[in-house]
PDB file of C-alpha atoms in Angstrom:
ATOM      1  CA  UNK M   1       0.000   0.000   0.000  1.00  0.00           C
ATOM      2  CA  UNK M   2       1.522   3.087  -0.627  1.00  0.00           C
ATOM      3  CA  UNK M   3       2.393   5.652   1.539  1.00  0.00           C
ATOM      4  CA  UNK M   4      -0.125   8.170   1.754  1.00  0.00           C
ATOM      5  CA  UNK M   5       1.351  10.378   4.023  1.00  0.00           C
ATOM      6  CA  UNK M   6      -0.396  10.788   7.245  1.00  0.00           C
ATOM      7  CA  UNK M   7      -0.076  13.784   8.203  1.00  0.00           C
ATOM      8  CA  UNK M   8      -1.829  15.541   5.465  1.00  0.00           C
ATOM      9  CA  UNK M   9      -4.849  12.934   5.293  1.00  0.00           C
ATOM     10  CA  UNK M  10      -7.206  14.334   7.484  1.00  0.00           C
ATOM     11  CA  UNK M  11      -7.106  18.199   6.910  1.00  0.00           C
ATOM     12  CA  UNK M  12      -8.047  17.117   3.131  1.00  0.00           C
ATOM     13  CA  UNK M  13     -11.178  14.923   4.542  1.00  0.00           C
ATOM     14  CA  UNK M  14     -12.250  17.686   6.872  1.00  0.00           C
ATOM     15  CA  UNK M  15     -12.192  19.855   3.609  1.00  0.00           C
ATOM     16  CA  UNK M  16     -14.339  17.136   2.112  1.00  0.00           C
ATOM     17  CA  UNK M  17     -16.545  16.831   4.807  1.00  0.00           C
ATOM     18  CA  UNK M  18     -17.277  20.142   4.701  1.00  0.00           C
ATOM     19  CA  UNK M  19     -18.216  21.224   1.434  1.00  0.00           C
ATOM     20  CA  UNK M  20     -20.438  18.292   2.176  1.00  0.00           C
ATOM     21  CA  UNK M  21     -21.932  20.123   5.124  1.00  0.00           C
ATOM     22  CA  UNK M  22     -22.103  23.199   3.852  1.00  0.00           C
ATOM     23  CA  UNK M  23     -24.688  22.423   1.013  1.00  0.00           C
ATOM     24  CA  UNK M  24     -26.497  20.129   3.357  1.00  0.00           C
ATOM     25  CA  UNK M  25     -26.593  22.811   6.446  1.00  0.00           C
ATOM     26  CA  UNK M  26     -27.616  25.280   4.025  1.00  0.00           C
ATOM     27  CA  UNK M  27     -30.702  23.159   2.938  1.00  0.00           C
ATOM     28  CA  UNK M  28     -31.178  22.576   6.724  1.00  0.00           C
ATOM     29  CA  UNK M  29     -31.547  26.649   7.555  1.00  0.00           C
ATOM     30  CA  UNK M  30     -33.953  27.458   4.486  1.00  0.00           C
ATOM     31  CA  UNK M  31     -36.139  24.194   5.211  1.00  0.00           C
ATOM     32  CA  UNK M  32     -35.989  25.995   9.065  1.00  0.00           C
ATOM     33  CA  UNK M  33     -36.762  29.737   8.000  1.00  0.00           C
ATOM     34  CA  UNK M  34     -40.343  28.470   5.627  1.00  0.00           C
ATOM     35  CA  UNK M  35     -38.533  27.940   2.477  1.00  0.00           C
ATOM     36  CA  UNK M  36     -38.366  23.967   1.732  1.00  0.00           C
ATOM     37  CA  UNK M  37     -40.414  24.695  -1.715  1.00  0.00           C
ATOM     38  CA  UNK M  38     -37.606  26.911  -2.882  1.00  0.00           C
ATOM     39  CA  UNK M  39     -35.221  25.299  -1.585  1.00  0.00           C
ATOM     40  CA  UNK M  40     -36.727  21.883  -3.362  1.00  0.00           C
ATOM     41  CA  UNK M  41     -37.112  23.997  -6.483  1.00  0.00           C
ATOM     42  CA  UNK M  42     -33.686  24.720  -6.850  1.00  0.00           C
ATOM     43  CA  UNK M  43     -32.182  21.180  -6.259  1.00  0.00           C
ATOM     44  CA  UNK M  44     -34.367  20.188  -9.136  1.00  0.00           C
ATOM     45  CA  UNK M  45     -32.994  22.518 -11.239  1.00  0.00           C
ATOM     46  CA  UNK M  46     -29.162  21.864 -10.446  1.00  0.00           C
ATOM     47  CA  UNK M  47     -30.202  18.456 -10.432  1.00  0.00           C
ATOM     48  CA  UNK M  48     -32.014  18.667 -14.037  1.00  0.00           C
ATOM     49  CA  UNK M  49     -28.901  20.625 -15.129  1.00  0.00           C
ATOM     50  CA  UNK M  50     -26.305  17.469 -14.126  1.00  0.00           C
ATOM     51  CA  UNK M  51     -29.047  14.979 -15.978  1.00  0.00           C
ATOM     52  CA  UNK M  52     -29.087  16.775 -19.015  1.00  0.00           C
ATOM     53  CA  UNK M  53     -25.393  16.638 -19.354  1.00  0.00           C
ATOM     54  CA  UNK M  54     -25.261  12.416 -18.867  1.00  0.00           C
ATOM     55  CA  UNK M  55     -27.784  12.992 -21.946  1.00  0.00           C
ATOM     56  CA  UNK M  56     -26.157  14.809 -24.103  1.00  0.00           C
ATOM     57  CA  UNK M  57     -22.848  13.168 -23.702  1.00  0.00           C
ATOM     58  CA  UNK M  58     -24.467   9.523 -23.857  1.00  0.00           C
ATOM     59  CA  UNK M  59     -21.627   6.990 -25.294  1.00  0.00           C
ATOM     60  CA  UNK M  60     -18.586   9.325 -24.442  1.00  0.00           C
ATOM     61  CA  UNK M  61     -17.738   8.920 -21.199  1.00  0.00           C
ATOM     62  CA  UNK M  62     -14.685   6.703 -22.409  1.00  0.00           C
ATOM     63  CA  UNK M  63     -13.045   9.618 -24.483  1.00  0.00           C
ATOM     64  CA  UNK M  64     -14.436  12.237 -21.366  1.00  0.00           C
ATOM     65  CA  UNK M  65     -12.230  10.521 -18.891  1.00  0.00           C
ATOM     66  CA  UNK M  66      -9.044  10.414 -21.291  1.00  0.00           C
ATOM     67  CA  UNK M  67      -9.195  13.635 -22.249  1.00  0.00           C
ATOM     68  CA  UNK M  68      -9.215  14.494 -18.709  1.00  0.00           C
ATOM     69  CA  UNK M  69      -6.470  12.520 -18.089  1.00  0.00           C
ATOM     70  CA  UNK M  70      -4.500  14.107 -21.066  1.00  0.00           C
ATOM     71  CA  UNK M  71      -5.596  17.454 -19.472  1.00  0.00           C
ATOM     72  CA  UNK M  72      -4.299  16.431 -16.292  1.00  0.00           C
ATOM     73  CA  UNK M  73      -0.959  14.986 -17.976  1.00  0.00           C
ATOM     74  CA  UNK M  74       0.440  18.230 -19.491  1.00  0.00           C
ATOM     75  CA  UNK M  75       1.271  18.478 -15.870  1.00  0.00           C
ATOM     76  CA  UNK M  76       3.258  15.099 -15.302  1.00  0.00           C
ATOM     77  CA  UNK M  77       6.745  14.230 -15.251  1.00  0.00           C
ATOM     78  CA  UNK M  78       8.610  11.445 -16.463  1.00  0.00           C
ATOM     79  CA  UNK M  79       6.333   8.693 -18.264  1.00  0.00           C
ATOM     80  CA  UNK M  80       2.771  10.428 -19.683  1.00  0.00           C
ATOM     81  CA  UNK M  81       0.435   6.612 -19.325  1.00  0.00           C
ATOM     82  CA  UNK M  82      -2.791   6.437 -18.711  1.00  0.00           C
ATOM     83  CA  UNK M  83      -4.463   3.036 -17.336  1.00  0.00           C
ATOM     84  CA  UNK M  84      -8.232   1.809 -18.688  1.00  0.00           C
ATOM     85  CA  UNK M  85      -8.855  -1.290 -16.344  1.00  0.00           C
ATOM     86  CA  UNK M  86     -12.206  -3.390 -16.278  1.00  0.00           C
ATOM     87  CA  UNK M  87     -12.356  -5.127 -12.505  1.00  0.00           C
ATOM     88  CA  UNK M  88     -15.305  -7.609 -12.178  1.00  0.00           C
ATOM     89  CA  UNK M  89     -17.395  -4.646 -10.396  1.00  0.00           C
ATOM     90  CA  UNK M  90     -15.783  -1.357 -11.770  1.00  0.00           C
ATOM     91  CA  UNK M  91     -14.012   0.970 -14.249  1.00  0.00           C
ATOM     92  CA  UNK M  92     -10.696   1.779 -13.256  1.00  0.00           C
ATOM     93  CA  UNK M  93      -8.828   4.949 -15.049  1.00  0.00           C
ATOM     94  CA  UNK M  94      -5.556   6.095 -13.548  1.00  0.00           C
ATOM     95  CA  UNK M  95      -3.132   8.499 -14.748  1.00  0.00           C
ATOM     96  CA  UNK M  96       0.336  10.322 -13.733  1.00  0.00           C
ATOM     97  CA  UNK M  97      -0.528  13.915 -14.040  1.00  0.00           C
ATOM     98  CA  UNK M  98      -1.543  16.877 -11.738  1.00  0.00           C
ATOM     99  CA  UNK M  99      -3.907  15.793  -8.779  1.00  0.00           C
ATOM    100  CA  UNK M 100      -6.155  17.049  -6.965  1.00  0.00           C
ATOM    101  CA  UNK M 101      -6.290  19.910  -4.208  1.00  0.00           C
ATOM    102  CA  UNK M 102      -9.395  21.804  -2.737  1.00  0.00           C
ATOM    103  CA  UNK M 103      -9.632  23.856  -6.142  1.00  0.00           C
ATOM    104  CA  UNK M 104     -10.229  20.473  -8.017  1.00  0.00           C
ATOM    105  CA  UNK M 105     -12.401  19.178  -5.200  1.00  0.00           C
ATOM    106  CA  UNK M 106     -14.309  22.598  -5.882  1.00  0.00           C
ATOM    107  CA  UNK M 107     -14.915  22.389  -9.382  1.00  0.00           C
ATOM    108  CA  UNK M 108     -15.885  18.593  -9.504  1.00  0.00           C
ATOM    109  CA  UNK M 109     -18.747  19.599  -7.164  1.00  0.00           C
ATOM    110  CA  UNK M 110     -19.947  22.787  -9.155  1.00  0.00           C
ATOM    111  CA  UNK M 111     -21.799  21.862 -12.009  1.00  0.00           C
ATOM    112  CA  UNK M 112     -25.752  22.438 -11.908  1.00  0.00           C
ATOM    113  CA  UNK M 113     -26.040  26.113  -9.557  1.00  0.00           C
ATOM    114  CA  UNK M 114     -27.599  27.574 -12.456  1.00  0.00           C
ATOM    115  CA  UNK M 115     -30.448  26.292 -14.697  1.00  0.00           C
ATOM    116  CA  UNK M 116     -29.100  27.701 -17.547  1.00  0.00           C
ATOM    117  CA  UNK M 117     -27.856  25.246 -20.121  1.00  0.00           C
ATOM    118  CA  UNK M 118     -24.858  23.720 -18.076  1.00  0.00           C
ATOM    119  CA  UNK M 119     -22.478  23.852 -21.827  1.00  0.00           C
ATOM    120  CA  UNK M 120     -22.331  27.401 -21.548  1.00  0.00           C
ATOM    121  CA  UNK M 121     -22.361  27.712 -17.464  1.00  0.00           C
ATOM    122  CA  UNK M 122     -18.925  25.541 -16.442  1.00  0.00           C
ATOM    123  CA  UNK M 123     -16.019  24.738 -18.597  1.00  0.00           C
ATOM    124  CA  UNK M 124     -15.101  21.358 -20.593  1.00  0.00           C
ATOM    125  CA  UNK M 125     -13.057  19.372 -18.136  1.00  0.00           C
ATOM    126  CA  UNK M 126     -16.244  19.582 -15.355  1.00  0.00           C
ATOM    127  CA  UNK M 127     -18.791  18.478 -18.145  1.00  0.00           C
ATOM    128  CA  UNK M 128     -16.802  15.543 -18.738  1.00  0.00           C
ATOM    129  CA  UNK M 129     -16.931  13.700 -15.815  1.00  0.00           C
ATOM    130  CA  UNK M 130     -20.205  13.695 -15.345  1.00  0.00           C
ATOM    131  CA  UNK M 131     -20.936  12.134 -18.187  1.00  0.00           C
ATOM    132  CA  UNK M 132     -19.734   9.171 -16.194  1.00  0.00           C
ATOM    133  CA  UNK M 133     -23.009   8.999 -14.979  1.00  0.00           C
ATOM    134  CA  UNK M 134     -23.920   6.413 -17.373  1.00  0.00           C
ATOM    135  CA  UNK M 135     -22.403   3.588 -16.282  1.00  0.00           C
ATOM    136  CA  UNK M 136     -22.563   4.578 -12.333  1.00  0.00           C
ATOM    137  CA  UNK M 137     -24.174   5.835  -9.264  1.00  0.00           C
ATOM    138  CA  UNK M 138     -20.943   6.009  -7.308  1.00  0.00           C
ATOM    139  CA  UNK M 139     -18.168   7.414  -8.736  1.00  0.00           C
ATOM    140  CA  UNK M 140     -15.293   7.302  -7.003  1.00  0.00           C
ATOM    141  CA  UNK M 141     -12.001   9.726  -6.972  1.00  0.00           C
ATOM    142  CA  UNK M 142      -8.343   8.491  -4.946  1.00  0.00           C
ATOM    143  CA  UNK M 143      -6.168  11.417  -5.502  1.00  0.00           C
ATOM    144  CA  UNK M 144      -4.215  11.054  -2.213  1.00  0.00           C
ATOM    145  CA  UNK M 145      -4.394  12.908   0.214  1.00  0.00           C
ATOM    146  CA  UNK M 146      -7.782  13.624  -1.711  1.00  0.00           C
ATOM    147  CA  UNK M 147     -10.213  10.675  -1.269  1.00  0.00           C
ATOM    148  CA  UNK M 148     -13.777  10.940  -2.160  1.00  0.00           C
ATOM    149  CA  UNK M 149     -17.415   9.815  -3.803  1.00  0.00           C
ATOM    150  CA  UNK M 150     -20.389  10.411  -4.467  1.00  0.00           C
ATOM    151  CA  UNK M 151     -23.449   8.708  -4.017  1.00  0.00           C
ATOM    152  CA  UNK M 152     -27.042   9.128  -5.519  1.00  0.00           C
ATOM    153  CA  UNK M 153     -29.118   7.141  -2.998  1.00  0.00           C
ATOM    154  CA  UNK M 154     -26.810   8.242   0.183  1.00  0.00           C
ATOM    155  CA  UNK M 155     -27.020  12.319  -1.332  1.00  0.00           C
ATOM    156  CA  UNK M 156     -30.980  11.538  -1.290  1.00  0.00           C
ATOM    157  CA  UNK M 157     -31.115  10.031   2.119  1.00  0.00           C
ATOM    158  CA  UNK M 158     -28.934  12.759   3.678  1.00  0.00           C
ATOM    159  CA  UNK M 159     -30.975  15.669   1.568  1.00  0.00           C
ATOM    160  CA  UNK M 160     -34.646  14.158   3.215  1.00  0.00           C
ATOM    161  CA  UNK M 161     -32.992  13.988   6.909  1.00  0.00           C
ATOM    162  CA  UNK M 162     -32.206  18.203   6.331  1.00  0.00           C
ATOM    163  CA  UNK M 163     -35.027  19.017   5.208  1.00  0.00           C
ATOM    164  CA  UNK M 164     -37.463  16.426   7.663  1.00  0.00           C
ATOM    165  CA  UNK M 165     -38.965  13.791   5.640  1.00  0.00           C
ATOM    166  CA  UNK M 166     -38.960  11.662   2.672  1.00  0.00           C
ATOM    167  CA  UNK M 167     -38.462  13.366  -1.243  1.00  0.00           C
ATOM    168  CA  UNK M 168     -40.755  13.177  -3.499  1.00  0.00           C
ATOM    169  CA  UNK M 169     -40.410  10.525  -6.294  1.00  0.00           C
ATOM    170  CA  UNK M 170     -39.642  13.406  -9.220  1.00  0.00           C
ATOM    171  CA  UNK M 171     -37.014  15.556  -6.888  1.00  0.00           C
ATOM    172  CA  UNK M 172     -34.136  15.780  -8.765  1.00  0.00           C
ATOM    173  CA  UNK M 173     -30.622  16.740  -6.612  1.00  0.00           C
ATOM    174  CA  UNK M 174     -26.993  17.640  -8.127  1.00  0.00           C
ATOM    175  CA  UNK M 175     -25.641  14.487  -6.642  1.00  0.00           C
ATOM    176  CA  UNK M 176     -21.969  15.309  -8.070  1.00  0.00           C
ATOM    177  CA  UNK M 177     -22.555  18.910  -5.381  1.00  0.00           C
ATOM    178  CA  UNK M 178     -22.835  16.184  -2.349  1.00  0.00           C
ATOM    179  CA  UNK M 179     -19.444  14.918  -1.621  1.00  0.00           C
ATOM    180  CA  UNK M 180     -18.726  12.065   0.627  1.00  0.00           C
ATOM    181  CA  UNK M 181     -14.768  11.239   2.271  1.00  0.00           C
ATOM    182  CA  UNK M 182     -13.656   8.037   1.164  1.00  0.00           C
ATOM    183  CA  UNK M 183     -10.784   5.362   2.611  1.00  0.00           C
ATOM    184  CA  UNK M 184      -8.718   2.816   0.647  1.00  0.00           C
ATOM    185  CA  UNK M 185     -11.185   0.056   1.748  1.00  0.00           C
ATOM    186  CA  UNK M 186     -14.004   2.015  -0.073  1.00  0.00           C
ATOM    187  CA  UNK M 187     -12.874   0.456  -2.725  1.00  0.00           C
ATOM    188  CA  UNK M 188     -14.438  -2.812  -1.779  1.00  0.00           C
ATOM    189  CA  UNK M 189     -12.877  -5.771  -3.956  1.00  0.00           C
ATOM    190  CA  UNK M 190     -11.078  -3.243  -5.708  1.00  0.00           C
ATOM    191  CA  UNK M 191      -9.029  -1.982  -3.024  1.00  0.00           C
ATOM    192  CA  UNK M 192      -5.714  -3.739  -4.303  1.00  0.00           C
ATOM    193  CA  UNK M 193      -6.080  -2.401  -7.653  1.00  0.00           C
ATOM    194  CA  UNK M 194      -6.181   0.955  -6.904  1.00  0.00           C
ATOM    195  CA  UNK M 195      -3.484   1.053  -3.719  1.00  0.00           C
ATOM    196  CA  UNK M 196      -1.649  -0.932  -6.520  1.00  0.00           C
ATOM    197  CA  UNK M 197      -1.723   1.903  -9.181  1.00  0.00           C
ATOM    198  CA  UNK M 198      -0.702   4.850  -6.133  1.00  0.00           C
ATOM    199  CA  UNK M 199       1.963   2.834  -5.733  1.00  0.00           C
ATOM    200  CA  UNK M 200       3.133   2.328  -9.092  1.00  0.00           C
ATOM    201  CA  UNK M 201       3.101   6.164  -9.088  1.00  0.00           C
ATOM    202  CA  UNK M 202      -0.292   7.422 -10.619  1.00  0.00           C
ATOM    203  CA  UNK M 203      -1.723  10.201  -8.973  1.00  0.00           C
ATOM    204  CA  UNK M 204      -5.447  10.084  -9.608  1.00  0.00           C
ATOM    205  CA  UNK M 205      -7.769   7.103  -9.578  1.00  0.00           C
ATOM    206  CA  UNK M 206     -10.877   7.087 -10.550  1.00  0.00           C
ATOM    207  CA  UNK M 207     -13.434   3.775  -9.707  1.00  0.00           C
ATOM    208  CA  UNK M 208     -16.703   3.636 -11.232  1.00  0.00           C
ATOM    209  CA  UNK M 209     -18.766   1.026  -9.955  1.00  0.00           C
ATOM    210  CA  UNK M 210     -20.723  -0.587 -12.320  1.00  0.00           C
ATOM    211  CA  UNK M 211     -24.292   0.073 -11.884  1.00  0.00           C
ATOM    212  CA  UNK M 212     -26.634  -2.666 -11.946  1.00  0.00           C
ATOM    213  CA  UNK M 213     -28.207  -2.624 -15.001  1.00  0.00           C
ATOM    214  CA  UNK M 214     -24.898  -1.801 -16.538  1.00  0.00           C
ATOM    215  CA  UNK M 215     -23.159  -5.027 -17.907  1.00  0.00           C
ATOM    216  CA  UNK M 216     -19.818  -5.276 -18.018  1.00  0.00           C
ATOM    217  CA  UNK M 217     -19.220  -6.505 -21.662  1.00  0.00           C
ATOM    218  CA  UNK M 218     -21.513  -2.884 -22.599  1.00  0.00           C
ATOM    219  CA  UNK M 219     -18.275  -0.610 -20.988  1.00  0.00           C
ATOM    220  CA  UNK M 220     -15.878  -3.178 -22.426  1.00  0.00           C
ATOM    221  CA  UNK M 221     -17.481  -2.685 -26.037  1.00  0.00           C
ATOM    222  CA  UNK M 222     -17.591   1.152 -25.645  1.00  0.00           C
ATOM    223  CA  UNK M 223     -13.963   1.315 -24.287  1.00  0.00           C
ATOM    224  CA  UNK M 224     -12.835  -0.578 -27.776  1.00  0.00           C
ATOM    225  CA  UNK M 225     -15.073   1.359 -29.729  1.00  0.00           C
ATOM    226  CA  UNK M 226     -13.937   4.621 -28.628  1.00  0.00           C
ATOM    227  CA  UNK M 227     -10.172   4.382 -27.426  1.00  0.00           C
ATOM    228  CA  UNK M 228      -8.752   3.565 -30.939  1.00  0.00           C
ATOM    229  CA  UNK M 229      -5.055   4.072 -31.973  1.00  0.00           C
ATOM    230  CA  UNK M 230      -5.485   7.088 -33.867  1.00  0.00           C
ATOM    231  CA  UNK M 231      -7.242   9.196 -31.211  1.00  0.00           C
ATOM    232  CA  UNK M 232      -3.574   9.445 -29.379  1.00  0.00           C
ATOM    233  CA  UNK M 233      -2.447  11.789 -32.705  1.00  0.00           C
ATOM    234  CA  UNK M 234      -5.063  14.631 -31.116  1.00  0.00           C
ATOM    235  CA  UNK M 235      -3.541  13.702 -27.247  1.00  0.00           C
ATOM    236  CA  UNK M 236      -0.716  15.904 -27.374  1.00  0.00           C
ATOM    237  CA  UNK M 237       0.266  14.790 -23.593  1.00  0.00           C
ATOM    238  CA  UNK M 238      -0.297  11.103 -23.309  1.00  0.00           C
TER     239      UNK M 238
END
C-alpha cells in the first residue's frame, strides 16, 4: 500500500466533509426559515442541469475521462500513461498527471447552480466527468491525500434527513454537489487495484462502480469502440 502520508490525510477529509456540510446545512436553515419549496425547487434545477449533461454526452464517457487525463498529464513528469482497467465490479482509469487539491475538489462539485444550459455555465473538463453517470451511481475519486465519492441514494437520504422527511419521487438533486470522504477500503474488492496503481506512481484514480443494469461486456465494447489508436495523434500529452 503506498504511503499516503499521514499527516496531510485528514485536513483534506475535513475539507471534504465540509463542502459536504455546507450544502447540506444550508438546505437545513432554508427548510428551518419556511422555504423547503424553494429550496426543493432549486435542487431540481441543479439536479435537471447534471441529468441533461449524462444525456447529451451519452456513449462518451470513455473519451471524457481520457481527455481528462490528457488534461491532467500536461502536468506530469517522467512517463505520460494512462491506465483503462475493467475489474469484475468497476471501471478503473488512472493516470500520472496533476492531482487534486481543494480547487479540483471545488470544481468537480460545481456543475448544476444555475439552470441555464450547463455547456455554456462551467467549462469542458467539469462536463466531462459527469458524463460518467452512465455507467454509475458512485463514482469514485483516490487522488491522495484527496479521497472521495459520491453517491445518488446516500445524497438523497442525507438531503430528506435536512429538510425532515422523505423526497418526493420526481425531486431531482446535483448528486456530483454532495461529496462524501472516502478510505482505501471504499474500494471494496477493488481496493488492491487501486493502492496498486498509487503505488506504481499514478496520482489520480478514478473507480466507477458498475451500476446494476450496466453489464460489463456494454463498458468493455464502448472502451474498444472509442479508445482507438489514432485518437492518441489529437492527445498531445499522453
Amino acid at each position: 500500500m503506498p504511503d499516503l502520508g499521514v499527516g496531510h490525510v485528514a485536513p483534506p477529509r475535513g475539507f471534504v466533509a465540509s463542502v459536504l456540510t455546507d450544502e447540506l446545512e444550508s438546505l437545513r436553515l432554508l427548510a428551518s426559515e419556511g422555504f423547503l419549496s424553494q429550496a426543493l425547487k432549486s435542487l431540481d434545477e441543479r439536479g435537471s442541469a447534471q441529468d441533461l449533461v449524462r444525456q447529451q454526452y451519452t456513449g462518451r464517457y470513455p473519451f471524457e475521462l481520457l481527455q481528462n487525463a490528457n488534461d491532467a498529464a500536461a502536468w506530469a513528469v517522467g512517463e505520460r500513461r494512462v491506465v483503462f482497467q475493467l475489474t469484475g465490479s468497476a471501471l478503473v482509469v488512472a493516470n500520472r498527471g496533476n492531482g487534486f487539491g481543494e480547487a479540483e475538489v471545488r470544481a468537480i462539485c460545481s456543475l448544476g447552480r444555475s439552470s441555464k444550459d450547463p455547456r455554456k455555465s462551467v467549462g469542458y473538463k467539469g462536463l466531462g466527468f459527469k458524463a460518467v453517470g452512465e455507467i454509475t451511481d458512485t463514482p469514485q475519486i483516490y487522488s491522495p491525500p484527496y479521497m472521495f465519492g459520491f453517491d445518488s441514494r446516500r445524497a438523497r437520504d442525507e438531503v430528506g434527513r435536512m429538510v425532515g422527511g422523505d423526497l418526493p419521487d420526481r425531486q431531482h438533486l446535483p448528486v456530483y454537489a454532495f461529496p462524501f470522504p472516502l478510505e482505501l477500503m471504499d474500494a471494496d474488492e477493488d481496493e488492491a487495484v487501486v493502492s496498486g496503481l498509487l503505488a506504481e506512481g499514478f496520482v489520480s484514480v478514478l473507480r466507477l462502480p458498475f451500476r446494476a443494469d450496466v453489464p460489463r461486456q456494454a463498458v468493455r465494447r464502448h472502451l474498444t469502440d472509442v479508445l482507438v489508436p489514432e485518437l492518441l495523434l489529437f492527445l498531445d500529452s499522453t
